[in-house]
GROMACS .gro file of C-alpha atoms in nm:
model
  334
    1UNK     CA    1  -0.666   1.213   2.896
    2UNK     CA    2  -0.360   0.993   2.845
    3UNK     CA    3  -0.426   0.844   3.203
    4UNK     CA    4  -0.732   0.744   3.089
    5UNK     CA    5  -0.596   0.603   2.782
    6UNK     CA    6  -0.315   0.423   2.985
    7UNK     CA    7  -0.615   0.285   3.199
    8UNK     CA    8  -0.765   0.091   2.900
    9UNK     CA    9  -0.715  -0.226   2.801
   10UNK     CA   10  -0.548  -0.332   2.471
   11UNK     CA   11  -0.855  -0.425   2.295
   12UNK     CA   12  -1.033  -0.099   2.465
   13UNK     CA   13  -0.732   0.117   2.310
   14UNK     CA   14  -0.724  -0.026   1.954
   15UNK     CA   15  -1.115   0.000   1.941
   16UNK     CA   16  -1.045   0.378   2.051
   17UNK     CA   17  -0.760   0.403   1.804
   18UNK     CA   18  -0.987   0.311   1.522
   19UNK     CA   19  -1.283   0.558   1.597
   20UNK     CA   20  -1.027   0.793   1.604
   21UNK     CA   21  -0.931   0.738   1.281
   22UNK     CA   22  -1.264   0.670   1.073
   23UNK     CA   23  -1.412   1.016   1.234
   24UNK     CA   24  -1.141   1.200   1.121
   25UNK     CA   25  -1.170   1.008   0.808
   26UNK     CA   26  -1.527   1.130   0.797
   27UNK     CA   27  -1.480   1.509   0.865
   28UNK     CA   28  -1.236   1.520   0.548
   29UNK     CA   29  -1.465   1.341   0.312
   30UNK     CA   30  -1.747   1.565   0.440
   31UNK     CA   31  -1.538   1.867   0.381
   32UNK     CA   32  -1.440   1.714   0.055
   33UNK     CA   33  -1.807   1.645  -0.068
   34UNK     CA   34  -1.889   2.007  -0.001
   35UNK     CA   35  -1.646   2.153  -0.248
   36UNK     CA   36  -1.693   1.941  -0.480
   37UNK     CA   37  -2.035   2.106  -0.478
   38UNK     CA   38  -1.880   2.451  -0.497
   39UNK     CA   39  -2.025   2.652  -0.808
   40UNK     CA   40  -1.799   2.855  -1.035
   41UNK     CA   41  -1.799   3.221  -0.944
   42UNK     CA   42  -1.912   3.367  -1.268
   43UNK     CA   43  -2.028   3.242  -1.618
   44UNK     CA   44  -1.744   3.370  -1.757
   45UNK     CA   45  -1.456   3.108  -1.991
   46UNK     CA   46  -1.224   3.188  -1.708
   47UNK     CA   47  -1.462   3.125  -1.474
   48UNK     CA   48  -1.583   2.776  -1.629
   49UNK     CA   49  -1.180   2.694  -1.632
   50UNK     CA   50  -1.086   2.767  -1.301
   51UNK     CA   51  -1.416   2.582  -1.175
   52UNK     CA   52  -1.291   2.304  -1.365
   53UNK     CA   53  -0.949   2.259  -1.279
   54UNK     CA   54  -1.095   2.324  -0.903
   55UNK     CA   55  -1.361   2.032  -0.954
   56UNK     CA   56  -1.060   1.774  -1.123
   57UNK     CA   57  -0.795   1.895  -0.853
   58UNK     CA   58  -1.113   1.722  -0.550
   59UNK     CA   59  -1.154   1.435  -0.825
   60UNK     CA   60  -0.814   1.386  -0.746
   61UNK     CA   61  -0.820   1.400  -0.364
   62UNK     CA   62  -1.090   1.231  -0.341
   63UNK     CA   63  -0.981   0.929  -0.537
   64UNK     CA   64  -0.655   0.944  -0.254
   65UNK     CA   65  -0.919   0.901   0.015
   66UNK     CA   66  -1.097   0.607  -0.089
   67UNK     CA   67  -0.804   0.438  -0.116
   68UNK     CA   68  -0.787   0.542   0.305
   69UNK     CA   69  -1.080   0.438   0.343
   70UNK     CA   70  -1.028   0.131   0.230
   71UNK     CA   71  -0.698   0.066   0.418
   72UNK     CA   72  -0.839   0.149   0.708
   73UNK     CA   73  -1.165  -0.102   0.666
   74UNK     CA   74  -0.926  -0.361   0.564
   75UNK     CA   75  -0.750  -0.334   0.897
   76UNK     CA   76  -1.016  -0.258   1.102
   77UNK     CA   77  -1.249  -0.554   0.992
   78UNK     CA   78  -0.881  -0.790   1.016
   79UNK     CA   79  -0.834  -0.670   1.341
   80UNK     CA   80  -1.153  -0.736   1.454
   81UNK     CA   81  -1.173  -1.055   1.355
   82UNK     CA   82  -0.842  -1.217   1.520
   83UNK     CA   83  -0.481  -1.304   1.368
   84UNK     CA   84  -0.603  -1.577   1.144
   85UNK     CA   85  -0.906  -1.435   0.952
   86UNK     CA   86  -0.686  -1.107   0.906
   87UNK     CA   87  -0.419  -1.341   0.755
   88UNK     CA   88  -0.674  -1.462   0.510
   89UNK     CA   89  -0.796  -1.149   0.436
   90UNK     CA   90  -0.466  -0.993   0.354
   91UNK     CA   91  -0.397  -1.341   0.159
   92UNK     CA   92  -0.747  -1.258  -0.025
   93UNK     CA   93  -0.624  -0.903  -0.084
   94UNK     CA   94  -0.292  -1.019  -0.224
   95UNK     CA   95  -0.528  -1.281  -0.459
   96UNK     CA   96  -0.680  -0.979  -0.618
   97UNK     CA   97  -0.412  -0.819  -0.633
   98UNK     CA   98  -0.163  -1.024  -0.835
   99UNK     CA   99  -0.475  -1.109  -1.055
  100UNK     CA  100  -0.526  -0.757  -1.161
  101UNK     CA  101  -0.115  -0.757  -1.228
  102UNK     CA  102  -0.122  -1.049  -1.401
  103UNK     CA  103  -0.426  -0.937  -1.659
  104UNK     CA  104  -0.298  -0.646  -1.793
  105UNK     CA  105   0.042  -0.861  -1.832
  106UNK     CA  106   0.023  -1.031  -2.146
  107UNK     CA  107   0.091  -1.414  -2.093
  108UNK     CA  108   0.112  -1.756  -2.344
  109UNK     CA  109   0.028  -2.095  -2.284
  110UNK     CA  110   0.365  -2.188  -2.185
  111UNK     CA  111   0.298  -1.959  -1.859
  112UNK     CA  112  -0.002  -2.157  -1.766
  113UNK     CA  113   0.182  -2.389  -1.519
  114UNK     CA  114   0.404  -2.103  -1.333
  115UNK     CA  115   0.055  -1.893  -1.288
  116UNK     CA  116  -0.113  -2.178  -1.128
  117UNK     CA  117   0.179  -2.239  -0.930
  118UNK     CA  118   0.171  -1.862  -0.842
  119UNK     CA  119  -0.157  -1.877  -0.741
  120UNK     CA  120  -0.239  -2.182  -0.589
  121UNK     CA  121   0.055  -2.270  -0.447
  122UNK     CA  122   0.305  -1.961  -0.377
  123UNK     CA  123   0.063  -1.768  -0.226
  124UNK     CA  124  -0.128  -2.015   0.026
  125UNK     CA  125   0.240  -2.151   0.134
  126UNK     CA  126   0.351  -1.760   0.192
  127UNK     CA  127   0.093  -1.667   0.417
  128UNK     CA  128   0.091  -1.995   0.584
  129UNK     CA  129   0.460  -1.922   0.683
  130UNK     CA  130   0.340  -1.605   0.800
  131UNK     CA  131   0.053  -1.749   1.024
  132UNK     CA  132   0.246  -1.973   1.169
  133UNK     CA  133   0.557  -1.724   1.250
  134UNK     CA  134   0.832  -1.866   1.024
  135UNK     CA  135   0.955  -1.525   0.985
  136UNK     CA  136   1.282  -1.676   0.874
  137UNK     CA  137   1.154  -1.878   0.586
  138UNK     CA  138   0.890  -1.650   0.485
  139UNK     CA  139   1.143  -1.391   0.416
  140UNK     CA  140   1.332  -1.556   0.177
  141UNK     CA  141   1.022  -1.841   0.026
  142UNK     CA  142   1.011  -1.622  -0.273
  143UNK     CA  143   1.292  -1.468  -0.365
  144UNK     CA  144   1.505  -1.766  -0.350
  145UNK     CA  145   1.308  -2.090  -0.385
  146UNK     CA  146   1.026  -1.967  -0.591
  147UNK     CA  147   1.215  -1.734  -0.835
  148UNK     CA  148   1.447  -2.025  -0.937
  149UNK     CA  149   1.108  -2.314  -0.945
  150UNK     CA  150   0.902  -2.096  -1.138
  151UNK     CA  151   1.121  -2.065  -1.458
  152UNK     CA  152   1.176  -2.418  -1.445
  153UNK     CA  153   0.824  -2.519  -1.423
  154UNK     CA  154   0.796  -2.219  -1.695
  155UNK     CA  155   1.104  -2.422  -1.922
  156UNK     CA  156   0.899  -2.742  -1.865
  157UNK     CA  157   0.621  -2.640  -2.109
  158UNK     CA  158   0.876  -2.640  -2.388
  159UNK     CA  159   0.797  -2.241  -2.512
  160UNK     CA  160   1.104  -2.051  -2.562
  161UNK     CA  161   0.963  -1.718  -2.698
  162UNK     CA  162   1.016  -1.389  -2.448
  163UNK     CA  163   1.089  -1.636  -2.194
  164UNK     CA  164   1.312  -1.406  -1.987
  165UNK     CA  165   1.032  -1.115  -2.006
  166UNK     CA  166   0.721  -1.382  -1.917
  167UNK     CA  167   0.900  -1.501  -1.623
  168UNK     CA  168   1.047  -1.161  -1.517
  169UNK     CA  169   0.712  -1.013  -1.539
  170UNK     CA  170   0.555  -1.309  -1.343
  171UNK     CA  171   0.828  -1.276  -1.086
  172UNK     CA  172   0.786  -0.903  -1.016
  173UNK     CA  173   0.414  -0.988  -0.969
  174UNK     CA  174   0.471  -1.209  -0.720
  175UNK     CA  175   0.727  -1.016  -0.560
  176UNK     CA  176   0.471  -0.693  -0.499
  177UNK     CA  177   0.156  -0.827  -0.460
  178UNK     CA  178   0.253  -1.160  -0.226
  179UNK     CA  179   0.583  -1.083  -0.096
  180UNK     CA  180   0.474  -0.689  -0.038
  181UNK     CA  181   0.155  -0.797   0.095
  182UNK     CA  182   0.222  -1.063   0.310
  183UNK     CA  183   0.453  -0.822   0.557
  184UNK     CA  184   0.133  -0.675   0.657
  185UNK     CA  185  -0.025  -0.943   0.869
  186UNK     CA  186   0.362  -1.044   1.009
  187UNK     CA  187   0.335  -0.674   1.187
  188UNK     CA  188   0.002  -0.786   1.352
  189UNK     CA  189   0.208  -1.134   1.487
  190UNK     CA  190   0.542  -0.983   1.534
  191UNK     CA  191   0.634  -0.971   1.946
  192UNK     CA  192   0.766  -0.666   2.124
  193UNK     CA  193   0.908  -0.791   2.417
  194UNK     CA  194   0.611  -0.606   2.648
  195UNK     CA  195   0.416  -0.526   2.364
  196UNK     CA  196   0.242  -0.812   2.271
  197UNK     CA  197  -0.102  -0.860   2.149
  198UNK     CA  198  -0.071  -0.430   2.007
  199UNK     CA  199   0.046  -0.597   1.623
  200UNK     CA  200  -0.237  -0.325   1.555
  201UNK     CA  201  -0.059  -0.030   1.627
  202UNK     CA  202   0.223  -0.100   1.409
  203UNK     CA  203   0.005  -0.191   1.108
  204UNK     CA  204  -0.144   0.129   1.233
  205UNK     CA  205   0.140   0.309   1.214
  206UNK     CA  206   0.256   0.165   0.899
  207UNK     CA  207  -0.044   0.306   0.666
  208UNK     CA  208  -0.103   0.628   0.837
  209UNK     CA  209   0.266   0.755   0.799
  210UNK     CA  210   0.337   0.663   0.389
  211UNK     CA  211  -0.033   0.689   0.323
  212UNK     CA  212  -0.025   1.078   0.488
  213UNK     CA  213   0.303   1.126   0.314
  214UNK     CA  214   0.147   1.079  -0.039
  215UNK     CA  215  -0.104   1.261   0.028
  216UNK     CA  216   0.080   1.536   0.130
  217UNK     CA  217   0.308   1.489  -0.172
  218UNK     CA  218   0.002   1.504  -0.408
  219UNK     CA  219  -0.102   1.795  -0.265
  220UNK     CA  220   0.211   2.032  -0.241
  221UNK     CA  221   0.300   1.896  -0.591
  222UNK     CA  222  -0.034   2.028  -0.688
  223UNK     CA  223   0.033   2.357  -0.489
  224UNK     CA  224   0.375   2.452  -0.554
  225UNK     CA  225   0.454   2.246  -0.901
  226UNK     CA  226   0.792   2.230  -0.973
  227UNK     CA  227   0.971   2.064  -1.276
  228UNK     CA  228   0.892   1.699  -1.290
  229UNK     CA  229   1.176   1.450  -1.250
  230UNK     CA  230   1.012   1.177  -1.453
  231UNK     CA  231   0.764   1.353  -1.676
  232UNK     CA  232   0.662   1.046  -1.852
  233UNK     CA  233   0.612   0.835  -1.554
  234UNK     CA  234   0.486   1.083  -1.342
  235UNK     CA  235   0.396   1.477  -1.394
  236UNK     CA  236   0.312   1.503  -1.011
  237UNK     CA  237   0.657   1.350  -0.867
  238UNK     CA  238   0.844   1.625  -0.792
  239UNK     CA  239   1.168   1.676  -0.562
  240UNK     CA  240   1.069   1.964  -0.317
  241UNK     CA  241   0.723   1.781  -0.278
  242UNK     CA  242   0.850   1.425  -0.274
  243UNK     CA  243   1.101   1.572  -0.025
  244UNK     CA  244   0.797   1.760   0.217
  245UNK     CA  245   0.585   1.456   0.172
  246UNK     CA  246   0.851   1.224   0.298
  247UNK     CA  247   0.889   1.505   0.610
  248UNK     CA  248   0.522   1.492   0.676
  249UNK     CA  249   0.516   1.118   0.706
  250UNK     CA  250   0.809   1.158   0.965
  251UNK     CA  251   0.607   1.416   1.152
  252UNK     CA  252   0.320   1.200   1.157
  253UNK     CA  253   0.530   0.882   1.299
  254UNK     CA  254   0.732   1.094   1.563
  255UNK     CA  255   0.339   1.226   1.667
  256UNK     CA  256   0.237   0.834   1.655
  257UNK     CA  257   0.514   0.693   1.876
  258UNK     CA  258   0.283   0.704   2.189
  259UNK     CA  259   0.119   0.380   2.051
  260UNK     CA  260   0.460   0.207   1.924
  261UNK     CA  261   0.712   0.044   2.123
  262UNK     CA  262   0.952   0.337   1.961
  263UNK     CA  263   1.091   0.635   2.122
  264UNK     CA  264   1.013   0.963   1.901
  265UNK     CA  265   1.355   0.934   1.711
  266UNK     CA  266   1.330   0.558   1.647
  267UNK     CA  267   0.946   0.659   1.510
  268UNK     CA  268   1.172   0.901   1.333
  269UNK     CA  269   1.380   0.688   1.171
  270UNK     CA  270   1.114   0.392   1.048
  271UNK     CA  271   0.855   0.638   0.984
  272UNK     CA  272   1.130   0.789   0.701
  273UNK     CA  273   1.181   0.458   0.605
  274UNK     CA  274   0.864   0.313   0.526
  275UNK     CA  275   0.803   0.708   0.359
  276UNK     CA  276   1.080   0.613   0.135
  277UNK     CA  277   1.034   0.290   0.066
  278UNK     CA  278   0.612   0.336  -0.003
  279UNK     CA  279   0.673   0.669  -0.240
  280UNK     CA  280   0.915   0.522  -0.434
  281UNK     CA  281   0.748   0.213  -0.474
  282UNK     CA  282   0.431   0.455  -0.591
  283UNK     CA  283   0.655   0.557  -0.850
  284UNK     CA  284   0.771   0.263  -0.965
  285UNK     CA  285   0.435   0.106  -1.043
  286UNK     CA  286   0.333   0.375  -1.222
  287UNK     CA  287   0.642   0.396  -1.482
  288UNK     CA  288   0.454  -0.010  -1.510
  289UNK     CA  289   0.157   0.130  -1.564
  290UNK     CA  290   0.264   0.372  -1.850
  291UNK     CA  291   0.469   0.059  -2.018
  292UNK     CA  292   0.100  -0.122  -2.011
  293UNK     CA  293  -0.044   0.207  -2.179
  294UNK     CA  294  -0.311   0.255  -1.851
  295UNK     CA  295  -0.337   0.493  -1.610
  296UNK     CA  296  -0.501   0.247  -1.377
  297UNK     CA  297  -0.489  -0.103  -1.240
  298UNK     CA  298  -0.804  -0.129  -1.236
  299UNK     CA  299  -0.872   0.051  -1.611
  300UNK     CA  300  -1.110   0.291  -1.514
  301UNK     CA  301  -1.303   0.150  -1.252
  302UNK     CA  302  -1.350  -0.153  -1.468
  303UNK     CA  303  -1.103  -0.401  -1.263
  304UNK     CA  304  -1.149  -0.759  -1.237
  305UNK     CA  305  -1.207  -0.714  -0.836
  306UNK     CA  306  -1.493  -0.468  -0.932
  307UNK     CA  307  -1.335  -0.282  -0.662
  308UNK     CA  308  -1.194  -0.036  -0.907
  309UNK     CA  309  -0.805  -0.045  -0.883
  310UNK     CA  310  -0.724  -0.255  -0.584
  311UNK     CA  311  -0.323  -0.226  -0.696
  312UNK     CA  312  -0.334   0.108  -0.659
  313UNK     CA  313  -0.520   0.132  -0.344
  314UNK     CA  314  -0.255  -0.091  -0.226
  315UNK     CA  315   0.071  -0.030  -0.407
  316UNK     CA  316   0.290   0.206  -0.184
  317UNK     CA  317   0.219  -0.033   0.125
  318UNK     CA  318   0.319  -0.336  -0.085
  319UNK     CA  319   0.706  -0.187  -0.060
  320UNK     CA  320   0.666   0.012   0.220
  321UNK     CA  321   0.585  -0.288   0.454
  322UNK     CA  322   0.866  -0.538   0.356
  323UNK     CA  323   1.146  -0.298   0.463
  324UNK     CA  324   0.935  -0.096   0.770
  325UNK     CA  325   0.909  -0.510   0.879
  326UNK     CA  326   1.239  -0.601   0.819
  327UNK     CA  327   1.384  -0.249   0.995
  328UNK     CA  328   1.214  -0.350   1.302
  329UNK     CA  329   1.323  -0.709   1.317
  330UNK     CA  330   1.716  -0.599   1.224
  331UNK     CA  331   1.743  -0.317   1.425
  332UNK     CA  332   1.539  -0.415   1.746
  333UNK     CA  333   1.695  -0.775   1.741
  334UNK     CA  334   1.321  -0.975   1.673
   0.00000   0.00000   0.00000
């Protein structure tokens, strides 16, 4: 079997990669669709509850695998069609993104200038440095040069009132929706030494390992629940699972370094990493979505992408892929 994987070409392997991964994709949300047909045993109040709590608990899970399923279109269909589109594409995905931040962030007139700047400026000019491979640049566009233009332009428009929170929230927009986002398509361009053209398999690589590590979190919180450590951000972040979930996500990269330039303890090592990094980042957006008052980007299904949520299909990668990006680059000399 793996000679006849080593036999196939690049493309042949990605393409196989990808099947891969949408059927097993499919056998979960077939096993997931059946019980959440299950019945409740009896017609019994006990009964009714534990059917109910058994119905909300696949609600839950199966709200965790759209968001896979949506990953893994996203990547497949940029993968598919070359470096640039999926440069766009991402660049489109980061569009949505900081618009669904920016809605449920409460702006004045005085912002009006730094959002179109934000928008129609910062963003094009990030992804631009990342399709042309200005690594360099693009790693520091935004938190240097844009942080210190926008509250100028911001000062410009002559509207003292919360200026430090209108720019700070603008700023940590930008920051996780462009900056986060834009890592994603500099894995597909970034060059292994004997290893170019795969960009795929990292990205690869990338969403499997933090996206199977909160998953597993979710469900051993779920399982086993423990004390909370931040009961009003989060009832379901727990050490012991945060902890396993991290593990998992290791697991999965050491059982993933076949298609990575890394040896198993490097895959290790940045699969922990971009665990880290993604879970806490998970957190962190939702102790911003409790200071909004929602418990979803997209509030309830009604988000201004009529996607539903795209933020929080999206957030964990949005840290996890700046430092998994700039790992590799530091510690493999890129």
């Amino acid at each position: 079997m793996n000679d006849f994987l080593r036999n196939l070409t690049t493309t042949q392997q990605i393409g196989a990669l990808f099947v891969a991964m949408f059927g097993l994709l499919s056998l979960v949300t077939l096993y997931a669709f059946f019980q959440t047909l299950r019945e409740a045993r009896g017609t019994g109040v006990q009964d009714q509850a534990e059917h109910e709590a058994h119905q909300q608990e696949w609600r839950r899970f199966w709200s965790l695998l759209k968001t896979s399923w949506f990953m893994a279109t996203v990547f497949w269909v940029g993968w598919a069609l070359g470096d640039t589109v999926a440069t766009v594409l991402f660049a489109i995905v980061a569009f949505f993104a900081l618009r669904e931040f920016i809605t449920l962030s409460p702006t004045r007139r005085g912002d009006h200038r730094s959002l179109v700047l934000a928008f129609f400026v910062v963003l094009p000019l990030q992804f631009i440095l990342v399709g042309t491979r200005k690594f360099d640049l693009f790693t520091v566009f935004i938190p240097v040069y844009v942080f210190l233009a926008l509250p100028v332009a911001s000062a410009l428009a002559n509207d003292p009132e919360r200026f430090l929170e209108r720019n700070a929230k603008l700023q940590w927009g930008i920051m996780v929706c462009v900056y986060g986002m834009s890592h994603v398509p500099a894995l597909l361009l970034l060059d292994f030494p004997g290893y170019e053209g795969k960009g795929a398999f990292l990205v690869f690589f990338l969403v499997v390992v933090v996206q199977a590590g909160v998953i597993a979190q979710h469900l051993l919180g779920r399982r086993f629940p423990h004390k909370p450590v931040a009961p009003q951000v989060s009832q379901s972040f727990q050490w012991l699972s945060w902890a396993s979930g991290v593990a998992v996500g290791g697991v999965a990269g050491v059982m993933l370094s076949f298609i990575t330039p890394f040896k198993p303890g490097q895959a290790l090592g940045m699969a922990l990493l971009a665990c880290l990094a993604g879970s806490l980042g998970h957190l962190v957006m939702k102790a911003l979505k409790r200071d909004r008052g929602i418990t979803s980007w997209g509030m309830q299904g009604q988000s201004v992408t009529g996607a539903g949520g795209l933020l929080d299909r999206v957030d964990a990668l949005c840290f996890a892929a700046p430092v998994f990006f700039h790992s590799v680059r530091w510690y493999f000399g890129l």
